[in-house]
Coordinates of C-alpha atoms in Angstrom, one line a residue:
M225 CA -12.5 -7.6 -10.5
G226 CA -12.9 -4.2 -12.1
L227 CA -10.0 -2.4 -10.5
S228 CA -9.0 1.1 -11.5
V229 CA -5.4 2.3 -11.3
L230 CA -6.6 4.8 -8.7
D231 CA -7.5 1.9 -6.5
L232 CA -3.8 1.0 -6.4
F233 CA -2.7 4.6 -5.5
S234 CA -4.8 5.7 -2.5
I235 CA -3.8 8.6 -0.3
G236 CA -3.4 7.5 3.3
I237 CA -1.3 7.3 6.5
G238 CA 1.7 5.3 7.6
P239 CA 3.1 3.0 8.6
S240 CA 1.2 0.2 6.8
S241 CA -1.5 -0.1 4.2
S242 CA -2.7 -3.5 5.5
H243 CA -2.1 -2.9 9.2
T244 CA -2.9 0.8 9.5
V245 CA -5.0 2.0 6.6
G246 CA -7.0 -1.3 6.4
P247 CA -8.1 -1.4 10.1
M248 CA -9.1 2.3 10.0
R249 CA -11.2 1.7 6.9
A250 CA -12.7 -1.5 8.4
A251 CA -13.7 0.3 11.6
A252 CA -15.3 3.1 9.6
R253 CA -17.1 0.5 7.5
F254 CA -18.4 -1.2 10.6
L255 CA -20.0 2.1 11.6
E256 CA -21.7 2.3 8.3
D257 CA -23.0 -1.3 8.6
L258 CA -24.2 -0.5 12.1
K259 CA -26.1 2.5 10.8
R260 CA -27.7 0.4 8.1
R261 CA -29.0 -1.9 10.8
D262 CA -30.3 1.2 12.7
G263 CA -28.0 0.3 15.6
F264 CA -25.7 3.3 15.7
E265 CA -27.8 5.5 18.0
A266 CA -28.4 2.6 20.4
T267 CA -24.7 1.5 20.7
A268 CA -23.3 1.7 24.2
R269 CA -20.3 -0.5 23.7
I270 CA -18.1 -1.6 20.9
Q271 CA -15.4 -4.3 21.0
A272 CA -12.7 -4.5 18.3
E273 CA -10.7 -7.8 18.0
L274 CA -7.6 -8.2 15.8
F275 CA -6.3 -11.6 14.7
G276 CA -3.4 -13.2 12.9
S277 CA -0.7 -10.9 11.6
L278 CA -2.7 -7.8 12.7
A279 CA -2.3 -9.1 16.3
L280 CA 1.3 -10.3 16.0
T281 CA 2.7 -7.0 14.5
G282 CA -0.3 -4.7 15.1
R283 CA 1.2 -2.5 17.8
G284 CA 4.4 -1.9 15.8
H285 CA 2.2 -1.1 12.7
G286 CA -0.2 1.1 14.6
S287 CA -3.2 -1.2 14.1
D288 CA -4.6 -0.4 17.5
K289 CA -4.4 3.3 17.0
A290 CA -5.9 3.1 13.5
T291 CA -8.8 1.0 14.8
I292 CA -9.6 3.6 17.4
L293 CA -9.3 6.4 14.8
G294 CA -11.7 4.5 12.5
L295 CA -14.3 4.1 15.2
M296 CA -14.1 7.9 15.7
G297 CA -15.0 8.3 12.0
E298 CA -11.5 9.2 10.8
L299 CA -10.4 8.1 7.3
P300 CA -6.8 7.5 6.1
E301 CA -7.0 10.1 3.4
S302 CA -8.3 12.9 5.6
V303 CA -7.1 12.2 9.2
D304 CA -4.8 14.9 10.6
V305 CA -1.5 13.0 10.9
E306 CA -0.1 15.6 13.3
R307 CA -3.0 15.1 15.7
A308 CA -3.7 11.4 15.3
D309 CA -1.5 10.3 18.2
D310 CA -3.0 12.9 20.5
L311 CA -6.5 11.9 19.6
V312 CA -5.8 8.3 20.5
A313 CA -4.0 9.2 23.7
T314 CA -7.1 11.2 24.8
V315 CA -9.3 8.2 24.2
R316 CA -7.1 6.0 26.3
Q317 CA -6.8 8.5 29.1
R318 CA -10.5 9.3 29.3
E319 CA -11.6 5.7 28.4
E320 CA -14.2 7.1 26.1
L321 CA -14.4 7.9 22.4
A322 CA -16.7 9.9 20.1
L323 CA -18.3 7.1 18.0
G324 CA -18.3 8.3 14.4
G325 CA -17.3 11.7 15.8
R326 CA -20.9 12.1 17.1
R327 CA -21.8 10.0 20.2
T328 CA -19.5 9.6 23.2
I329 CA -19.4 6.0 24.5
R330 CA -17.2 4.3 27.0
F331 CA -14.1 2.6 25.5
T332 CA -11.4 0.9 27.6
A333 CA -8.3 -1.1 27.0
D334 CA -10.4 -4.3 27.3
D335 CA -12.5 -3.2 24.3
L336 CA -9.6 -3.6 21.9
T337 CA -8.1 -7.1 21.9
M338 CA -5.2 -8.6 20.0
H339 CA -5.5 -12.4 19.7
L340 CA -1.9 -13.5 19.4
G341 CA -1.5 -16.6 17.3
V342 CA -5.2 -16.9 16.5
F343 CA -6.2 -16.6 12.8
L344 CA -9.6 -16.1 11.3
P345 CA -10.3 -18.4 8.3
G346 CA -9.9 -16.6 5.0
H347 CA -6.9 -14.3 5.4
P348 CA -4.1 -13.6 7.9
N349 CA -5.3 -10.1 8.5
G350 CA -8.6 -10.6 10.3
M351 CA -10.7 -8.2 12.4
R352 CA -14.0 -8.6 14.3
F353 CA -16.2 -5.8 15.5
T354 CA -19.2 -6.2 17.8
A355 CA -21.6 -3.6 19.1
W356 CA -24.0 -3.9 22.1
D357 CA -26.7 -1.6 23.5
A358 CA -27.0 -0.4 27.1
E359 CA -28.8 -3.6 28.1
G360 CA -26.1 -5.8 26.7
R361 CA -28.0 -6.9 23.6
E362 CA -25.9 -7.5 20.5
L363 CA -26.7 -5.1 17.8
C364 CA -24.2 -6.1 15.1
R365 CA -21.1 -8.3 14.7
K366 CA -19.0 -8.3 11.5
D367 CA -15.7 -9.8 10.4
Y368 CA -13.4 -7.9 8.0
F369 CA -10.1 -8.8 6.3
S370 CA -7.4 -6.3 5.3
I371 CA -6.0 -8.0 2.1
G372 CA -3.2 -5.6 1.3
G373 CA -2.8 -2.1 -0.2
G374 CA -5.6 -0.7 2.1
F375 CA -8.3 -3.0 0.5
V376 CA -10.8 -4.3 3.0
V377 CA -13.4 -7.1 2.4
D378 CA -15.9 -8.7 4.6
E379 CA -16.3 -12.4 5.5
V380 CA -18.6 -13.0 2.5
A381 CA -16.3 -11.4 -0.1
V382 CA -13.1 -13.0 1.2
S383 CA -14.7 -16.4 0.7
E384 CA -15.1 -15.6 -2.9
D385 CA -11.3 -15.4 -3.7
H386 CA -10.9 -11.8 -2.6
A387 CA -13.8 -10.4 -4.6
L388 CA -13.9 -6.7 -3.7
D389 CA -17.7 -6.5 -3.1
A390 CA -18.0 -6.1 -6.8
K391 CA -21.5 -5.6 -8.3
A392 CA -22.6 -6.4 -11.8
E393 CA -21.3 -3.7 -14.1
P394 CA -21.0 -3.0 -17.8
A395 CA -18.0 -4.5 -19.6
I396 CA -14.8 -2.5 -19.1
P397 CA -13.3 -1.4 -22.4
F398 CA -9.7 -2.3 -23.2
D399 CA -9.9 -4.6 -20.1
F400 CA -7.2 -7.3 -19.4
T401 CA -6.7 -10.0 -16.8
T402 CA -3.2 -11.1 -17.8
G403 CA 0.0 -9.5 -18.9
R404 CA -0.3 -11.3 -22.2
E405 CA -3.8 -9.7 -22.8
L406 CA -2.4 -6.3 -21.9
V407 CA 0.4 -6.5 -24.4
E408 CA -1.8 -8.1 -27.2
Q409 CA -4.5 -5.4 -26.8
A410 CA -1.9 -2.6 -26.9
E411 CA -0.3 -4.0 -30.0
R412 CA -3.7 -4.7 -31.7
H413 CA -4.8 -1.1 -31.2
G414 CA -1.4 0.4 -31.9
L415 CA -1.2 1.9 -28.4
R416 CA 1.5 2.3 -25.8
I417 CA 0.6 0.5 -22.5
S418 CA -0.1 3.9 -20.8
E419 CA -2.4 5.0 -23.7
L420 CA -4.4 1.8 -23.5
V421 CA -4.8 2.0 -19.7
L422 CA -6.0 5.7 -20.0
R423 CA -8.7 4.6 -22.3
R424 CA -9.7 1.8 -19.9
E425 CA -10.0 4.3 -17.1
E426 CA -12.8 6.1 -19.0
H427 CA -15.0 3.3 -17.7
W428 CA -14.9 5.1 -14.4
R429 CA -14.4 8.7 -15.2
P430 CA -13.6 11.2 -18.0
E431 CA -10.0 11.4 -19.1
A432 CA -9.5 14.8 -17.6
E433 CA -10.6 13.6 -14.2
T434 CA -8.2 10.7 -14.4
R435 CA -5.3 13.0 -15.2
Q436 CA -6.2 15.3 -12.4
A437 CA -6.5 12.5 -9.9
L438 CA -3.1 11.0 -10.9
L439 CA -1.4 14.4 -10.7
R440 CA -2.9 14.8 -7.2
V441 CA -1.3 11.4 -6.4
W442 CA 2.0 12.8 -7.7
Q443 CA 1.6 15.9 -5.6
V444 CA 1.2 13.9 -2.4
M445 CA 4.2 11.8 -3.4
Q446 CA 6.3 14.9 -3.8
E447 CA 5.1 16.3 -0.5
C448 CA 6.0 13.1 1.2
V449 CA 9.6 13.2 -0.2
T450 CA 9.9 16.8 0.9
A451 CA 8.7 16.0 4.4
G452 CA 11.1 13.1 4.6
C453 CA 14.1 15.2 3.4
T454 CA 13.4 18.1 5.7
S455 CA 12.3 16.4 8.9
T456 CA 14.0 17.7 12.1
R457 CA 13.1 14.6 14.1
P458 CA 16.4 12.6 14.5
T459 CA 14.9 9.2 15.1
L460 CA 11.8 7.2 14.1
P461 CA 9.2 6.3 16.7
G462 CA 8.6 2.7 17.9
G463 CA 11.5 2.0 20.3
L464 CA 14.3 0.9 18.0
N465 CA 15.5 4.5 17.7
V466 CA 16.3 4.0 14.0
P467 CA 18.0 7.3 12.9
R468 CA 16.5 9.2 10.0
R469 CA 19.0 9.3 7.2
A470 CA 17.2 11.2 4.4
P471 CA 17.6 14.7 5.9
R472 CA 21.4 14.3 6.2
L473 CA 21.8 12.6 2.8
Y474 CA 19.7 15.3 1.2
Q475 CA 21.9 18.1 2.6
E476 CA 25.0 16.2 1.4
L477 CA 23.7 15.7 -2.1
V478 CA 22.6 19.4 -2.4
A479 CA 26.0 20.6 -1.2
Q480 CA 27.8 18.3 -3.6
G481 CA 26.0 19.8 -6.6
A482 CA 26.9 18.6 -10.0
S483 CA 29.1 15.5 -9.7
D484 CA 31.4 13.7 -12.0
D485 CA 30.6 10.5 -10.1
P486 CA 28.9 8.2 -12.7
L487 CA 26.9 6.5 -9.9
A488 CA 25.7 9.7 -8.2
G489 CA 22.2 9.1 -9.6
T490 CA 21.8 6.0 -7.5
D491 CA 22.2 8.2 -4.4
W492 CA 19.3 10.4 -5.4
I493 CA 17.1 7.3 -6.1
G494 CA 18.0 5.9 -2.7
L495 CA 17.4 9.3 -1.0
Y496 CA 13.9 9.6 -2.4
A497 CA 13.0 6.0 -1.3
L498 CA 14.5 6.6 2.2
A499 CA 12.6 9.9 2.6
V500 CA 9.2 8.3 1.7
N501 CA 9.6 5.2 3.9
E502 CA 10.9 7.2 6.8
E503 CA 7.8 9.3 6.6
N504 CA 5.8 6.2 6.4
A505 CA 7.5 4.7 9.5
A506 CA 6.7 8.0 11.3
G507 CA 3.0 7.7 10.4
G508 CA 3.0 10.5 7.9
R509 CA 0.8 11.2 4.9
M510 CA 1.6 9.1 1.8
V511 CA 0.4 7.2 -1.1
T512 CA 0.0 3.4 -1.1
A513 CA 2.0 2.3 -4.1
P514 CA 0.7 -0.4 -4.0
T515 CA 1.3 -0.8 -0.3
N516 CA 2.8 1.5 2.4
G517 CA 5.6 -0.9 3.2
A518 CA 6.8 -0.6 -0.5
A519 CA 5.6 3.0 -1.0
G520 CA 9.0 4.5 -1.6
I521 CA 9.9 2.6 -4.8
I522 CA 7.5 4.1 -7.4
P523 CA 8.0 7.7 -6.1
A524 CA 11.8 7.3 -6.1
V525 CA 12.0 6.1 -9.7
L526 CA 9.6 8.8 -10.9
H527 CA 11.3 11.6 -8.9
N528 CA 14.6 10.6 -10.4
F529 CA 13.2 10.7 -13.9
M530 CA 11.6 14.1 -13.3
Q531 CA 14.9 15.5 -11.9
F532 CA 17.3 14.2 -14.4
S533 CA 15.5 13.5 -17.7
P534 CA 14.9 16.1 -20.4
R535 CA 11.6 14.3 -21.1
A536 CA 10.2 15.3 -17.7
S537 CA 6.6 16.6 -17.9
E538 CA 3.2 16.2 -16.4
Q539 CA 2.3 13.9 -19.3
A540 CA 5.2 11.6 -18.3
V541 CA 3.9 11.5 -14.7
V542 CA 0.4 10.5 -15.9
D543 CA 1.8 7.8 -18.2
F544 CA 4.1 6.5 -15.6
L545 CA 1.4 6.0 -13.0
L546 CA -1.0 4.6 -15.6
T547 CA 1.5 1.9 -16.6
A548 CA 2.5 1.2 -13.0
G549 CA -1.2 0.9 -12.0
A550 CA -1.9 -1.6 -14.8
I551 CA 0.9 -3.9 -13.7
G552 CA -0.2 -3.5 -10.1
I553 CA -3.7 -4.6 -11.1
L554 CA -2.2 -7.8 -12.5
F555 CA -0.5 -8.6 -9.2
K556 CA -3.6 -7.7 -7.2
S557 CA -5.9 -9.8 -9.4
N558 CA -3.7 -12.8 -10.0
A559 CA -1.7 -13.1 -6.8
S560 CA -1.4 -10.8 -3.8
I561 CA 0.2 -7.5 -2.7
S562 CA -0.2 -8.5 1.0
G563 CA 3.0 -9.2 3.0
A564 CA 0.9 -11.2 5.4
E565 CA -0.2 -13.5 2.6
V566 CA 2.8 -13.9 0.3
G567 CA 5.7 -12.2 2.1
C568 CA 7.5 -9.0 0.9
Q569 CA 7.8 -10.3 -2.6
G570 CA 4.1 -9.2 -2.8
E571 CA 4.9 -5.7 -1.6
V572 CA 8.4 -4.7 -2.6
G573 CA 8.5 -7.2 -5.5
S574 CA 5.2 -5.9 -6.9
A575 CA 6.3 -2.2 -6.5
C576 CA 9.7 -2.9 -8.2
S577 CA 7.9 -4.6 -11.1
M578 CA 5.4 -1.7 -11.4
A579 CA 8.2 0.9 -11.4
A580 CA 10.3 -1.0 -13.9
G581 CA 7.5 -1.3 -16.4
A582 CA 6.4 2.3 -15.9
L583 CA 9.9 3.7 -16.4
C584 CA 10.3 1.5 -19.5
D585 CA 7.0 2.9 -20.9
I586 CA 7.9 6.6 -20.5
L587 CA 11.4 6.0 -21.9
G588 CA 9.7 4.8 -25.1
G589 CA 9.6 1.1 -24.5
S590 CA 7.2 -1.0 -26.6
P591 CA 4.5 -3.0 -24.9
R592 CA 6.6 -6.1 -25.0
Q593 CA 9.6 -4.3 -23.6
V594 CA 7.4 -2.9 -20.8
E595 CA 6.2 -6.4 -20.0
N596 CA 9.8 -7.6 -20.0
A597 CA 10.9 -4.9 -17.6
A598 CA 8.0 -5.7 -15.2
E599 CA 8.9 -9.4 -15.4
I600 CA 12.6 -8.7 -14.5
G601 CA 11.4 -6.5 -11.6
I602 CA 9.5 -9.3 -9.9
E603 CA 11.6 -12.2 -11.0
H604 CA 14.5 -11.0 -8.9
N605 CA 12.4 -10.4 -5.8
L606 CA 10.8 -13.9 -5.8
G607 CA 11.0 -15.4 -2.3
L608 CA 11.5 -12.1 -0.5
T609 CA 10.3 -12.5 3.1
C610 CA 8.5 -10.1 5.3
D611 CA 10.2 -10.1 8.7
P612 CA 10.0 -6.6 10.2
V613 CA 12.0 -6.2 13.4
Q614 CA 9.7 -5.7 16.4
G615 CA 6.8 -5.4 14.0
L616 CA 7.9 -2.0 12.8
V617 CA 8.0 -1.0 9.2
Q618 CA 11.6 0.1 9.5
I619 CA 14.2 -2.7 9.4
P620 CA 14.6 -4.1 6.7
C621 CA 11.7 -2.3 5.0
I622 CA 13.2 1.2 4.6
E623 CA 16.5 0.2 3.0
R624 CA 14.7 -2.5 1.0
N625 CA 12.8 0.2 -0.9
A626 CA 16.0 2.0 -1.8
I627 CA 17.5 -1.2 -3.2
A628 CA 14.4 -2.2 -5.1
A629 CA 14.1 1.3 -6.6
N630 CA 17.5 1.0 -8.1
K631 CA 16.7 -2.5 -9.2
A632 CA 13.7 -1.2 -11.0
V633 CA 15.8 1.2 -13.0
T634 CA 18.2 -1.6 -14.0
A635 CA 15.3 -3.8 -15.1
A636 CA 13.9 -1.0 -17.3
R637 CA 17.2 -0.3 -18.9
M638 CA 17.9 -4.0 -19.5
A639 CA 14.5 -4.4 -21.2
L640 CA 15.0 -1.3 -23.4
R641 CA 18.3 -2.8 -24.6
G642 CA 16.5 -5.8 -25.8
D643 CA 13.8 -6.4 -28.4
G644 CA 11.1 -7.4 -25.9
G645 CA 11.6 -11.1 -26.4
H646 CA 12.2 -13.2 -23.2
L647 CA 11.7 -16.7 -22.0
V648 CA 9.8 -16.1 -18.8
S649 CA 6.6 -14.1 -19.0
L650 CA 5.3 -11.6 -16.5
D651 CA 2.3 -13.9 -16.0
A652 CA 4.5 -16.9 -15.2
A653 CA 6.5 -14.7 -12.7
I654 CA 3.3 -13.5 -11.0
L655 CA 2.1 -17.1 -10.7
T656 CA 5.4 -18.1 -9.3
M657 CA 5.2 -15.4 -6.7
R658 CA 1.8 -16.6 -5.7
T659 CA 2.8 -20.2 -5.3
T660 CA 6.0 -19.3 -3.6
G661 CA 3.9 -17.3 -1.1
E662 CA 1.7 -20.3 -0.5
D663 CA 4.8 -22.4 0.2
M664 CA 6.4 -19.8 2.5
K665 CA 6.2 -20.4 6.2
S666 CA 4.0 -18.0 8.2
E667 CA 7.1 -16.9 10.2
Y668 CA 8.2 -15.1 7.1
K669 CA 4.9 -13.4 6.3
E670 CA 4.6 -10.3 8.5
T671 CA 4.3 -12.1 11.8
S672 CA 7.7 -11.0 13.1
T673 CA 8.4 -14.5 14.4
G674 CA 11.2 -15.4 12.0
G675 CA 14.1 -14.1 9.9
L676 CA 15.6 -10.8 10.9
A677 CA 12.8 -10.2 13.3
L678 CA 14.0 -13.1 15.3
N679 CA 17.8 -13.0 14.7
Y680 CA 18.7 -9.3 14.8
T681 CA 21.1 -8.0 17.4
V682 CA 21.4 -4.4 18.6
C683 CA 24.8 -3.0 17.7

C-alpha cells in the first residue's frame, strides 16, 4: 500500500476524520475531477449525496457542513475553524456558494441529500457528487468512500480492497506488511522500531524533513491540548449540552501542584485526552491519530511522558510518533481504522495499540517488547462498539479516549516487565479485530441505531 507514518497523522478539523475530514476532501477531489474533465467553468449546479453511516450520523458529525466547505475549496488542514460555521451558514442563508472559492453557483438544501438507510456497495461511508451545466446536461458524476482516518478513495479503488490510488513505485526500503516482519527486520539490522521506521520514511523524503513534519504534528497536538484546557465555552455543541470538563480539571490539577497521591499521574493522562476530544467535538483543529474519534489517546500518552519523564526530548517525540505510525500502518493495511466498518475497536483500539507500542519504544523496549505492548493494547479493546449518542462524537467517545490512554500506559509497562515473549501475536490480534468487525452488527458500527445511542437516558 505504501503508507507513510505521516499519512496516519494528518492535521485536520473535528469532529470526525471519516465523517468530517473525509467528506471535505472528497468534495475538493470532485472539483479536481471536474476540472480535469473541463467541466468546472460550465458547472451551474452540483448535488452532493451522502449514504450509509455518513447519512445516519452525518449531521452530528458535521458531514453536511464539511461537504459544503469542500465544495467551496476548503481543506481540513487549512480551513479557518473559527469561521467555518459562519461560512456554511452564509451558504444556507443565501442559497449559493463560491464553487472552489471562484465561481458563485446556486446551492439549496435540496442539493445536499442524506439517504438514510441506503448504502453504496463497497464501504459504509459512501458519497456521490454530480455536476450539471446550465442546460441540465450532466458534466461529471463520481462516487467516493471515506474509509477512516481521513482517507478517501473512489469507486475504482475501493473495489480493489481499499487500494489508495497507488501507482507503481520503487520498492520501499525496510518495508513491512506484518508485525512479524517489522520485528524481524529491526532485529536483523540491530535497530529499534523507531530507527527502522525512520529509515523507511526516507523513501518519501529526507530524514530532516520527516523530523520537521513530525515535530509539526506534535506542535498541533500541544496546541489542541492547550485549547481544550483553556476553553471558556462551558458546553459542547450539538444539543446534548455535554459540559466541558478539561478546563476545570486543568485548574484543579495546577492548583494541587506536587501530590503524594500515587495515582495522580492518571489524572493528567485523562485530562490531556479529555482536552483533545472536547476540542474535536467542538470542531477544533487537531491531528488524526489515527482518527479524530480516537485522537486524544496518542497525545495524552506522549504529553504525560514529556511532562513527567526525565527522558523527555524532541528526539523522544519523533521516536514515539514513528513507532506509533508503524503500528497504525499495520492496522490500516491489514484491517481497518474505520468505526463505520469495524466499530470503535478500529479507532480507539488501534490508537491504544499505537500509543502502547510507542511508549514502550521510547522507554527502551526491544522490538519484541514493543510488539507485545501493541498487542496488549488492541487485545483488550476487541469487540468495542461504535455507538455515539445522537451521532455526536461525545458520548461515549470522549471518556473512552481517557480510559484507553491509561490502558496504553499499562500495556507498555506490562510489556517492559516481560522479555517480549507472548502467546498471541499482534498480527493475530489485528486479524481478530478485522473478523470481529465483520461479524459485528451494523447497529454497532457508527450508525447510532444501537447500544448507548439507543438506550441512553438523559439524567
